[in-house]
Tab-separated table of C-alpha atoms in Angstrom:
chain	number	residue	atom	x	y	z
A	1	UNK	CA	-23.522	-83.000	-54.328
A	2	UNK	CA	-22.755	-86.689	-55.339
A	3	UNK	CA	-19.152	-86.432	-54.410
A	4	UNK	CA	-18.021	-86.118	-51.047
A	5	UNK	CA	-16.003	-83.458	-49.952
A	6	UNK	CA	-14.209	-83.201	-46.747
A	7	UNK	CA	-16.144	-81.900	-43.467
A	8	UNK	CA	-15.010	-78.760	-41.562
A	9	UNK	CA	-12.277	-81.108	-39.527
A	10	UNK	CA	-10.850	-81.865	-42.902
A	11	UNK	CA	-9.457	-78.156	-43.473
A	12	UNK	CA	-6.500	-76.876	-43.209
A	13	UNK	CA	-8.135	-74.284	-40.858
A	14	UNK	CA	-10.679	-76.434	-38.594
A	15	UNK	CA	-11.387	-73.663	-36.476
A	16	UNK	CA	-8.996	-71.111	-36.334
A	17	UNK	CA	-9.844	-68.645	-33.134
A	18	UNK	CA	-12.828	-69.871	-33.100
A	19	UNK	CA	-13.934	-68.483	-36.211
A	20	UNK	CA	-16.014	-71.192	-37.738
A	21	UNK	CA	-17.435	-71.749	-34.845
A	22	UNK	CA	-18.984	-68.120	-34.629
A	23	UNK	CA	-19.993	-68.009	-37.625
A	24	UNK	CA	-22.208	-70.955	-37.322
A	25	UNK	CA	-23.694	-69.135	-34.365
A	26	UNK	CA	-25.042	-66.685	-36.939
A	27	UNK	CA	-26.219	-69.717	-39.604
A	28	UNK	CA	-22.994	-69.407	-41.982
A	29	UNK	CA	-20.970	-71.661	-42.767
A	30	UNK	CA	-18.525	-72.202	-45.989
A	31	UNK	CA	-15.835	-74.581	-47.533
A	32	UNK	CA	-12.822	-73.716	-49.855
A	33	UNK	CA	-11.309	-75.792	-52.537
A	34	UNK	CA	-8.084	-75.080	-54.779
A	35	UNK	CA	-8.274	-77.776	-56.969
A	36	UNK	CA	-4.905	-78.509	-59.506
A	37	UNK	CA	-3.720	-80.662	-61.732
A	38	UNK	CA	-0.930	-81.170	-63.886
A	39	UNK	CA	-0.227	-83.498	-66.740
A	40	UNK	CA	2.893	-83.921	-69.155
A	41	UNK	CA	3.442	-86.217	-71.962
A	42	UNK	CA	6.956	-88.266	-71.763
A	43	UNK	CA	6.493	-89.289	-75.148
A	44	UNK	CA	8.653	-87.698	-77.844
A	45	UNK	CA	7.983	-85.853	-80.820
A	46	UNK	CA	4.377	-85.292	-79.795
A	47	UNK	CA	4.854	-81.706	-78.488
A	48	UNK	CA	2.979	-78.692	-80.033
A	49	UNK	CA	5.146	-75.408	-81.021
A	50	UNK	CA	2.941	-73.341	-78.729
A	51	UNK	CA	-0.020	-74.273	-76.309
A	52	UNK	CA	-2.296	-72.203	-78.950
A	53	UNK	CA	-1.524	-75.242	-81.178
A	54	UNK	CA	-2.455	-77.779	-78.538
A	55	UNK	CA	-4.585	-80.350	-78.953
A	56	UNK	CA	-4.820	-82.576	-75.761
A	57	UNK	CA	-4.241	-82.534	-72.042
A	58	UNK	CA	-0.491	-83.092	-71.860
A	59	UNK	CA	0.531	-82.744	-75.059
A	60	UNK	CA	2.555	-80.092	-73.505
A	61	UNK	CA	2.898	-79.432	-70.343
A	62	UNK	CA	-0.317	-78.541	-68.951
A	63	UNK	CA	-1.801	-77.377	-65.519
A	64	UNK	CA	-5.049	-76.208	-63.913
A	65	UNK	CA	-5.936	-74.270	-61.259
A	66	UNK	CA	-9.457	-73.963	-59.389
A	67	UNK	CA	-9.878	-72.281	-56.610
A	68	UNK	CA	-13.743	-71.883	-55.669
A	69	UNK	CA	-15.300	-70.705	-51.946
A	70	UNK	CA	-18.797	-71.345	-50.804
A	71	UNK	CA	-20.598	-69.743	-48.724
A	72	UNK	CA	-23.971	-70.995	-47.051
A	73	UNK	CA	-26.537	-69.140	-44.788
A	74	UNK	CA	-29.033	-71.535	-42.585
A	75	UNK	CA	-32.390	-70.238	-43.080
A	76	UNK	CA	-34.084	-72.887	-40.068
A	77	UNK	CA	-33.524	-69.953	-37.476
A	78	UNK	CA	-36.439	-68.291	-39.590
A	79	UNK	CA	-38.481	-71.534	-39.096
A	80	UNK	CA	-37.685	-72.513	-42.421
A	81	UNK	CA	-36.474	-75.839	-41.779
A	82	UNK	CA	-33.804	-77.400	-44.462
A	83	UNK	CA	-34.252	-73.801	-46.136
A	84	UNK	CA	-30.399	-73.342	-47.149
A	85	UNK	CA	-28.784	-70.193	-49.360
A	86	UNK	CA	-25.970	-70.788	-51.141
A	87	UNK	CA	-23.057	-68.312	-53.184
A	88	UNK	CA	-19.947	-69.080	-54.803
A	89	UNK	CA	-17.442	-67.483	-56.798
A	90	UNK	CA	-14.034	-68.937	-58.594
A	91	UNK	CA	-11.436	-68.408	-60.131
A	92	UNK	CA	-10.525	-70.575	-63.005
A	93	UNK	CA	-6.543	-70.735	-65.137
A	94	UNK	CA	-5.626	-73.027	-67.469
A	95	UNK	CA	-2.631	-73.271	-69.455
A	96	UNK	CA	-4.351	-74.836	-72.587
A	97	UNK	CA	-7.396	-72.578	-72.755
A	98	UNK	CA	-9.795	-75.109	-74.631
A	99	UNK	CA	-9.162	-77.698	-71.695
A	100	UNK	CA	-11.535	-75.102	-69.344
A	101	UNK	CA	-11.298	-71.759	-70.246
A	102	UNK	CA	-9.939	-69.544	-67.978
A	103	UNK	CA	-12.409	-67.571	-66.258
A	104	UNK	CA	-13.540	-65.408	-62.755
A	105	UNK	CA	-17.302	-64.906	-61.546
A	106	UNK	CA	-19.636	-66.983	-60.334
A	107	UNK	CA	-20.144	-70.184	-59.443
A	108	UNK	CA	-23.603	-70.812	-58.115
A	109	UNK	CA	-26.069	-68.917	-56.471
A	110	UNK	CA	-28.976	-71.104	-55.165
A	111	UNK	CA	-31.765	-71.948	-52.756
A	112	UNK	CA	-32.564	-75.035	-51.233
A	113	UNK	CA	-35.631	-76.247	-49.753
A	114	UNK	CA	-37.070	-79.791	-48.854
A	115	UNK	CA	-40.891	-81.109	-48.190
A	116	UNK	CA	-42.784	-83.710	-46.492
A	117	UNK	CA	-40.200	-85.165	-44.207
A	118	UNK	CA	-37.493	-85.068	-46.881
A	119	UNK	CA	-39.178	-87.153	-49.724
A	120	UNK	CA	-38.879	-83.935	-52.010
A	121	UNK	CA	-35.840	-81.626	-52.388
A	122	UNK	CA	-36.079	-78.801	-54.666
A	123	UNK	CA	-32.725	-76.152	-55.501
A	124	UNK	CA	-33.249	-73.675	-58.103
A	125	UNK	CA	-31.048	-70.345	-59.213
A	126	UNK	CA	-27.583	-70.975	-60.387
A	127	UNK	CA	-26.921	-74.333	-60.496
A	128	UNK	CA	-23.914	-76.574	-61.004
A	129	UNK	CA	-24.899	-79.674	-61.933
A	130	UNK	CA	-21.691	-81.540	-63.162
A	131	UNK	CA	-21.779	-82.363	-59.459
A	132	UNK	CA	-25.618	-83.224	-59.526
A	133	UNK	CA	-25.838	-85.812	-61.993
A	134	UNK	CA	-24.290	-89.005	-63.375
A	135	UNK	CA	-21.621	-88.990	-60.907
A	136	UNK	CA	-18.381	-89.177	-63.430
A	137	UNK	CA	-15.812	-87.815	-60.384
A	138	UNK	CA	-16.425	-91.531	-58.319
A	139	UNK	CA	-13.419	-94.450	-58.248
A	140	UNK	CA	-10.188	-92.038	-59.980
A	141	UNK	CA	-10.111	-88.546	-60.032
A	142	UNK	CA	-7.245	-88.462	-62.498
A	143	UNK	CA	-8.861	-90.194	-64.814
A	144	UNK	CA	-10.585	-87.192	-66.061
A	145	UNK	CA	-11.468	-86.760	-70.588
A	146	UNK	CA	-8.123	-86.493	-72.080
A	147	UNK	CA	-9.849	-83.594	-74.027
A	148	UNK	CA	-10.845	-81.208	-70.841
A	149	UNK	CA	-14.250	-81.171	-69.300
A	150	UNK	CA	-15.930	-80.243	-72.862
A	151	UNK	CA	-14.829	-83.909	-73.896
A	152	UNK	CA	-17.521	-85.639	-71.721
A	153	UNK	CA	-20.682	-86.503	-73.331
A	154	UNK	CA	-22.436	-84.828	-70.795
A	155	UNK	CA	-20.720	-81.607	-70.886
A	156	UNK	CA	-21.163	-81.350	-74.659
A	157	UNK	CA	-24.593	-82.410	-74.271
A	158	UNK	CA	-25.240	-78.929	-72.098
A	159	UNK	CA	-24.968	-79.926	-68.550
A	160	UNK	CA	-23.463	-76.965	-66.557
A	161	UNK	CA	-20.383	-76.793	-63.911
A	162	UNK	CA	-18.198	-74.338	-62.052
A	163	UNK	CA	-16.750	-73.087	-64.499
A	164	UNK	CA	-20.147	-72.244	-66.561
A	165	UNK	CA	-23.117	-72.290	-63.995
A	166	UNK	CA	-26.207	-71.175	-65.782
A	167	UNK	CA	-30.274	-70.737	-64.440
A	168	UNK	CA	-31.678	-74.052	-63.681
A	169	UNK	CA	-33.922	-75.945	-61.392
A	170	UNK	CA	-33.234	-79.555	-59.530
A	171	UNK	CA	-36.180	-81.806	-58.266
A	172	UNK	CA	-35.444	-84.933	-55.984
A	173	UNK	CA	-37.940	-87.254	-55.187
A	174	UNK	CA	-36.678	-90.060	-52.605
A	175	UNK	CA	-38.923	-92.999	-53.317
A	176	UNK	CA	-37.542	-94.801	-50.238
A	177	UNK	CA	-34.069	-95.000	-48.363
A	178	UNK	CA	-32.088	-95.825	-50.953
A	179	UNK	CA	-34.561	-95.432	-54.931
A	180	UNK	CA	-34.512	-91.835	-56.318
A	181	UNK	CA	-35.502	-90.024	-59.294
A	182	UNK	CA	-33.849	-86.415	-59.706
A	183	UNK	CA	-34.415	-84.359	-62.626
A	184	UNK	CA	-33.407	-80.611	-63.911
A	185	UNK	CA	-34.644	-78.002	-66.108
A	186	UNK	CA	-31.213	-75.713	-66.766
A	187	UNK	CA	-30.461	-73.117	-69.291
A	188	UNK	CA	-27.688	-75.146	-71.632
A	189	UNK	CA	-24.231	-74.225	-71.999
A	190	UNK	CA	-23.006	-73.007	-75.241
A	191	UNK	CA	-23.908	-75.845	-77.744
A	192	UNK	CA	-20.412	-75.010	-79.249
A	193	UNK	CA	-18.886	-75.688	-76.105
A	194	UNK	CA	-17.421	-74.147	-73.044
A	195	UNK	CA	-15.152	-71.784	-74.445
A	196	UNK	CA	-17.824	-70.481	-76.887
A	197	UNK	CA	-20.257	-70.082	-73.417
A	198	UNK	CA	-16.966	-68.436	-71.310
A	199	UNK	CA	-16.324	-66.183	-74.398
A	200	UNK	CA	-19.911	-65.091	-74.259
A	201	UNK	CA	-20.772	-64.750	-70.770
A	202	UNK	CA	-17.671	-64.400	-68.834
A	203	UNK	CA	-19.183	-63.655	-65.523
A	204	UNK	CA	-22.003	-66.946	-65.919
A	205	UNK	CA	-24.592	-64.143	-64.679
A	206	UNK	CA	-26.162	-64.154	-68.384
A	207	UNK	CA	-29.576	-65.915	-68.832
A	208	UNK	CA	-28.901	-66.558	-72.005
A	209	UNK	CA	-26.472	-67.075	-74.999
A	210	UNK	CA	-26.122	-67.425	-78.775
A	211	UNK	CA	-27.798	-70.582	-80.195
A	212	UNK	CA	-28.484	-71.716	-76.161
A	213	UNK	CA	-31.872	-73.237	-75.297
A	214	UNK	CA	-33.028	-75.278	-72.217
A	215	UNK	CA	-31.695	-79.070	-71.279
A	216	UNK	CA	-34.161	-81.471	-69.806
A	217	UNK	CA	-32.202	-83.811	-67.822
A	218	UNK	CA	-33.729	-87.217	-65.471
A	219	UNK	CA	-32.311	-89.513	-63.624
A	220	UNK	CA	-33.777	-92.913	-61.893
A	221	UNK	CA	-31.000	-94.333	-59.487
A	222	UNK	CA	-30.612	-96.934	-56.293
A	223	UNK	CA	-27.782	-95.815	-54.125
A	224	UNK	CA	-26.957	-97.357	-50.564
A	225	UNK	CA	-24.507	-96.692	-48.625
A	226	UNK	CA	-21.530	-99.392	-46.770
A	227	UNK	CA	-22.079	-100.487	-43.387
A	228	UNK	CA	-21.037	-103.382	-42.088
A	229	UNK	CA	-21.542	-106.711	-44.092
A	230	UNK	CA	-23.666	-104.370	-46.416
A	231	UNK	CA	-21.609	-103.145	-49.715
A	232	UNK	CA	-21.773	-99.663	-51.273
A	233	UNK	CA	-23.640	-99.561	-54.332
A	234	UNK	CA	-24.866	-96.976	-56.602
A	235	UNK	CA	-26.395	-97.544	-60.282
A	236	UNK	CA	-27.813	-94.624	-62.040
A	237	UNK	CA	-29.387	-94.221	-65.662
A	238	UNK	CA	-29.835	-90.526	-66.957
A	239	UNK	CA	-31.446	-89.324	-70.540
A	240	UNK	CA	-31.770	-85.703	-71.766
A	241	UNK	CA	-33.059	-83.978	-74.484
A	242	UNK	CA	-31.250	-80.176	-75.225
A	243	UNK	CA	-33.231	-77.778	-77.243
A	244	UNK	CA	-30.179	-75.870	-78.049
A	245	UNK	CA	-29.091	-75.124	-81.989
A	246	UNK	CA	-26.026	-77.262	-82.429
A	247	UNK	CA	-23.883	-77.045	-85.586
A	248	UNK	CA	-25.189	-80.576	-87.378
A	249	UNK	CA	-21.925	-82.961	-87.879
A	250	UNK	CA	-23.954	-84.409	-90.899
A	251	UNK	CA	-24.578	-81.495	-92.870
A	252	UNK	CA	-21.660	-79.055	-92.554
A	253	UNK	CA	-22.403	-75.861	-92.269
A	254	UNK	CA	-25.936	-76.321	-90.952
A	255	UNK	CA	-27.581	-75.941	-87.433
A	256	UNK	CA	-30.164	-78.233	-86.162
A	257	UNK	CA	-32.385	-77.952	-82.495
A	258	UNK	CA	-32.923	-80.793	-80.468
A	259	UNK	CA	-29.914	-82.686	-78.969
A	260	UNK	CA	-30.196	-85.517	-76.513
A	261	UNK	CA	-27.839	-88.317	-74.423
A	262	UNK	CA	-28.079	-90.967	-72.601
A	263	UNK	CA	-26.202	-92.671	-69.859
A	264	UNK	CA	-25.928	-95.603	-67.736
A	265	UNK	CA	-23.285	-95.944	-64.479
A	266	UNK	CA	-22.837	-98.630	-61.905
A	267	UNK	CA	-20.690	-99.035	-59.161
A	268	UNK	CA	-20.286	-101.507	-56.207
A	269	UNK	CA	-18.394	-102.762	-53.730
A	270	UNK	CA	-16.283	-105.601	-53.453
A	271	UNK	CA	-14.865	-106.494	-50.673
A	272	UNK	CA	-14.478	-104.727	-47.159
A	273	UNK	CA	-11.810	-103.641	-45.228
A	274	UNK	CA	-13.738	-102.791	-41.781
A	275	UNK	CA	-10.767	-102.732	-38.658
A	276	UNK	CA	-12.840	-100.198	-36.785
A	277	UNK	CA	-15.967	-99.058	-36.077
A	278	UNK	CA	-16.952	-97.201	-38.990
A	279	UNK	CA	-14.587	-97.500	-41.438
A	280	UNK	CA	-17.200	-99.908	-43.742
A	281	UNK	CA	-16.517	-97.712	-46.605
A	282	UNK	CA	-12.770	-98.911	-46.584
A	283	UNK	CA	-12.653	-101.475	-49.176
A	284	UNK	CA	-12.248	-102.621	-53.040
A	285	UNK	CA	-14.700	-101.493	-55.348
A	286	UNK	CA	-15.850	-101.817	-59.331
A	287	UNK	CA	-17.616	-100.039	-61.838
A	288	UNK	CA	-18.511	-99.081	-65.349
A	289	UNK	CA	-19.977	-96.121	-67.299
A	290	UNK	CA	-21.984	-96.527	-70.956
A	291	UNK	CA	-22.474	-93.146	-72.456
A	292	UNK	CA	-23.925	-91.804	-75.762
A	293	UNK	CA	-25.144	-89.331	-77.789
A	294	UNK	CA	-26.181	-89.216	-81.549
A	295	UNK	CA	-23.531	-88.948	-83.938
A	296	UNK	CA	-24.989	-86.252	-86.027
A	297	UNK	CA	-24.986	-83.429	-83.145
A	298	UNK	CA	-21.938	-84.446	-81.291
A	299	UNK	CA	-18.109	-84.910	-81.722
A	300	UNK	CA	-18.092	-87.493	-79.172
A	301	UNK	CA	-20.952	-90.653	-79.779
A	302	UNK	CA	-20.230	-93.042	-77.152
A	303	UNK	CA	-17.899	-92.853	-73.937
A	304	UNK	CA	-17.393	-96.781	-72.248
A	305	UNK	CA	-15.402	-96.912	-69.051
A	306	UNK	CA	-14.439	-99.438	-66.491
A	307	UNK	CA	-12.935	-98.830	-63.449
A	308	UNK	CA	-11.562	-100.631	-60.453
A	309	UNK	CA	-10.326	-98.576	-57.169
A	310	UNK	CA	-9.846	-99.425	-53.274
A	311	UNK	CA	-10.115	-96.967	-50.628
A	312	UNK	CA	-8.471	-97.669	-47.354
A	313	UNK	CA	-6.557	-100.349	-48.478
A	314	UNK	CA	-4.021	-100.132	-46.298
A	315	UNK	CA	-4.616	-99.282	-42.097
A	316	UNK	CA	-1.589	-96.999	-42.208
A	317	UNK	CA	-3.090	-95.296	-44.451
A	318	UNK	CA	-7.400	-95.326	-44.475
A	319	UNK	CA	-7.782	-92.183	-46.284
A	320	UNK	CA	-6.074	-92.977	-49.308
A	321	UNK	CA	-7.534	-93.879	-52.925
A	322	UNK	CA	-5.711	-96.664	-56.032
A	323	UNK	CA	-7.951	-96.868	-58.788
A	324	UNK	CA	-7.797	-98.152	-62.306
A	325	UNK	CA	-9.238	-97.105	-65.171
A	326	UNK	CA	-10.051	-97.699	-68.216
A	327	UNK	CA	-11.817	-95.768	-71.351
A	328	UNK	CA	-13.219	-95.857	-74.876
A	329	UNK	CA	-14.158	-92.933	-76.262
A	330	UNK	CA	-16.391	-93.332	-80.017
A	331	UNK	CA	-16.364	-89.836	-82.460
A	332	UNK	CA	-18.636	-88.518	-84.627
A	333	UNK	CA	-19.194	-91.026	-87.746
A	334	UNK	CA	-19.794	-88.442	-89.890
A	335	UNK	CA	-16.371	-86.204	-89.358
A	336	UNK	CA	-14.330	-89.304	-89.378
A	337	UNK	CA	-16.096	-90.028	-92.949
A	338	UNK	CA	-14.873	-86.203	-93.713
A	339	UNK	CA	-11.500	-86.148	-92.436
A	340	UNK	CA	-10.779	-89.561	-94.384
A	341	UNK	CA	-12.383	-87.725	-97.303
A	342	UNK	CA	-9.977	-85.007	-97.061
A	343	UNK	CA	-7.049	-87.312	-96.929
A	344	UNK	CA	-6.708	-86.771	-93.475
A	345	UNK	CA	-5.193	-89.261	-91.184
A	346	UNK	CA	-8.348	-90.168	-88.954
A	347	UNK	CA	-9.164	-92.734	-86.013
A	348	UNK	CA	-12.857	-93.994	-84.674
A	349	UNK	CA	-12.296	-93.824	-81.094
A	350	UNK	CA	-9.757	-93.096	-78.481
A	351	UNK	CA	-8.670	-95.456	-75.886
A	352	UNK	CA	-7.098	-94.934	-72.640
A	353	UNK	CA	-5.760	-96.701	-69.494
A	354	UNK	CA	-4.729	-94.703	-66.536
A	355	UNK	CA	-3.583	-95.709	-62.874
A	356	UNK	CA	-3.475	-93.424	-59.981
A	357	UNK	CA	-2.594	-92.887	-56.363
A	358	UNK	CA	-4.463	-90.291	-54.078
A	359	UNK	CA	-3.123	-89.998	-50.984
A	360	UNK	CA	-4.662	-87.769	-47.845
A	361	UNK	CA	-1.271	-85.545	-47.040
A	362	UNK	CA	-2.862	-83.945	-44.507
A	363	UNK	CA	-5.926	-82.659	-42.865
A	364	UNK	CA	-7.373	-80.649	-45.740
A	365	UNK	CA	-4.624	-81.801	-48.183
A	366	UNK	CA	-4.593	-84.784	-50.828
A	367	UNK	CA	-2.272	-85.477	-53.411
A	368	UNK	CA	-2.300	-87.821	-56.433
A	369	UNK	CA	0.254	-89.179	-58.831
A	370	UNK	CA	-0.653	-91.177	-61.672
A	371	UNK	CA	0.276	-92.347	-65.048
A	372	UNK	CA	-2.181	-93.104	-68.282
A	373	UNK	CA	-1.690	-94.262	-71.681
A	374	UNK	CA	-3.607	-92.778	-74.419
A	375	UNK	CA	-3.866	-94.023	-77.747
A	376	UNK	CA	-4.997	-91.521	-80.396
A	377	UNK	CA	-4.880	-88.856	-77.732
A	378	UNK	CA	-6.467	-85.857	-80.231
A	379	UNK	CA	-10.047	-85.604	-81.423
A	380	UNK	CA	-11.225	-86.832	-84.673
A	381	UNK	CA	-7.397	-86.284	-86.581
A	382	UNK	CA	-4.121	-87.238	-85.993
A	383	UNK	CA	-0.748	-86.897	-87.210
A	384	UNK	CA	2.555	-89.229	-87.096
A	385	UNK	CA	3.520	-87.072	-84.303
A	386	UNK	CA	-0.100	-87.556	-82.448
A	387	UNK	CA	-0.454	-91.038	-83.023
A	388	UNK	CA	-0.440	-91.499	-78.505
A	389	UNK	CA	0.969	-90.199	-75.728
A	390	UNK	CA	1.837	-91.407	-71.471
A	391	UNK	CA	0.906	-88.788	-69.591
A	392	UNK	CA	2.323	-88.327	-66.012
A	393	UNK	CA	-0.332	-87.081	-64.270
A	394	UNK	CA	-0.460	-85.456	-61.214
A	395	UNK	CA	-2.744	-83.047	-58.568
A	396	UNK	CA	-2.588	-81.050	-55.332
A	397	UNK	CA	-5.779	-80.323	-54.082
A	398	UNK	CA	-6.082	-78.113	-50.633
A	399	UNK	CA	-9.512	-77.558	-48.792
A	400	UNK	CA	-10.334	-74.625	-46.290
């Protein structure tokens, strides 16, 4: 995973009687997450009559809830060194249904296995790779599409998550300490998007769905990590090609194989805030993200962010997270053309700025308040009503 997630002393339950503990004895080991969040538009007259006739995050009230549980089993006591099983299942609710969908099964179901002194890494069954590639969840975790996960370019491009793991493969080649190249061959999502894939395989165990093919996915990247006098960075560049049937934006009421996207993200740090041994990843940090995907296959074209956070900012508090960021996101030339040709009221792109606190509560808890202004909030259309929205954000999320 390319985000970092608390270690066992970061739980709510470190050890309790002993219980981790033993179970590591026997090569398992496992981490819990309820992850929830909760936004809420204080602008009026932008409410829908019923969340059916929702179209963005917030527009009224919305929350999440994700609650997912891993479970991994140590295959080295077999003399399988690095050989590592891993099974999860979650449980997925959502108020507005097209910002996830709701869903229960599984999560991912994988085997992991590296060669030659740890130059090659290979994971294959039921993969999740929103947490694999491109890194999107780094420098504001509120910050997320203001149109649910199927907003992001690389979601609607096929990549799979939690919510919609699918058959796949992962290959990592570490060229040296800090130059990689990873690349995946995964069974797409739904090319009509995550509630189409939910609707159609509700328990992610099918190999395939309607109008589904296989996404090719690479990415070349340089990441090194802070120490002392020596900055975080991480830059990454992905492309993809989906062999999936989309519905073509061009033509209406046509399909057409062969999707593809592209992305570039950077990020570095600043400035350090080191008062103890250790702490070199305390410090203020920048970054940017350059997105697209053509037009004529995809609602969204091109996604531009830039973001500035610190982490640690303060030694009362070395844990915690301020980040701000901001977002472009380009539609579909072709159904802004048709909405304006239907005397619709239509916008190019939707931009957003968003600011947000994430504070560790306690061991295994974090919290995060937040605020972000979106103009032209909804996809594509709008309507005097829809024209923006500031959207108190907010999220609770509880490890185990």
């Amino acid at each position: 995973m390319n985000i970092g997630l608390p270690g066992p002393v970061d739980t709510i339950d470190p050890d309790i009687g002993g219980a981790r503990s033993e179970l590591s004895k026997a090569g398992i080991g496992y981490i819990g997450m309820s992850l929830n969040n909760f936004y809420d538009n204080s602008l009026p007259h932008a409410f829908a009559p019923t969340h059916a006739q929702q179209l963005y995050n917030g527009q009224n009230f919305t929350a999440s809830s994700q609650n997912f549980m891993f479970v991994t089993y140590d295959l080295s006591r077999f003399g399988i060194p690095d050989g590592q099983i891993v099974v999860a299942a979650g449980d997925s609710q959502y108020t507005w249904n097209a910002g996830g969908p709701s869903r229960f099964g599984l999560t991912m179901a994988t085997y992991y296995q590296t060669f030659l002194n740890r130059t090659f890494e290979l994971k294959l069954g039921y993969v999740h790779n929103g947490w694999e590639f491109a890194g999107t969840n780094v420098g504001g975790s509120l910050a997320s599409s203001v149109f649910g996960p199927a907003g992001s370019i690389v979601y609607q491009g096929g990549v799979n998550n939690a919510n919609v793991p699918t058959p796949g493969v992962i290959f990592k080649y570490n060229i040296d300490d800090h130059f990689y190249d990873k690349a995946t061959a995964q069974r797409s999502i739904s090319p009509d998007g995550q509630v189409a894939e939910v609707n159609a395989n509700p328990a992610a165990v099918n190999w395939t769905v309607p109008n589904a093919g296989v996404l090719y996915l690479n990415e070349f990247g340089y990441k090194r990590d802070a120490a002392p006098s020596v900055p975080q960075m991480w830059i990454r560049a992905g492309a993809a090609y989906n062999t999936s049937n989309y519905k073509n934006k061009e033509i209406p009421g046509t399909r057409t194989d062969g999707n593809h996207f592209y992305y570039l993200l950077a990020d570095r740090q600043l400035w350090q805030n080191v008062p103890v041994k250790g702490s070199a990843g305390r410090g203020i940090y920048a970054g940017f993200s350059v997105m697209y995907a053509p037009p004529e296959l995809n609602t969204i074209s091109q996604y531009y962010e830039g973001r500035l956070y610190g982490k640690g900012l303060f030694d009362s508090r070395p844990d915690d997270m301020i980040s701000l960021v901001l977002t472009d996101t380009v539609f579909s030339k072709y159904l802004v053309s048709q909405a304006l040709l239907n005397s619709q009221l239509a916008h190019k792109d939707s931009k957003a700025i968003t600011v947000s606190y994430n504070a560790h509560v306690a061991p295994g808890i974090y919290a995060s308040l937040g605020l972000s202004y979106i103009d032209r909030p909804t996809s594509v259309t709008h309507t005097t009503k829809t024209g923006s929205a500031l959207n108190a954000l907010a999220a609770l999320n509880v490890f185990w």
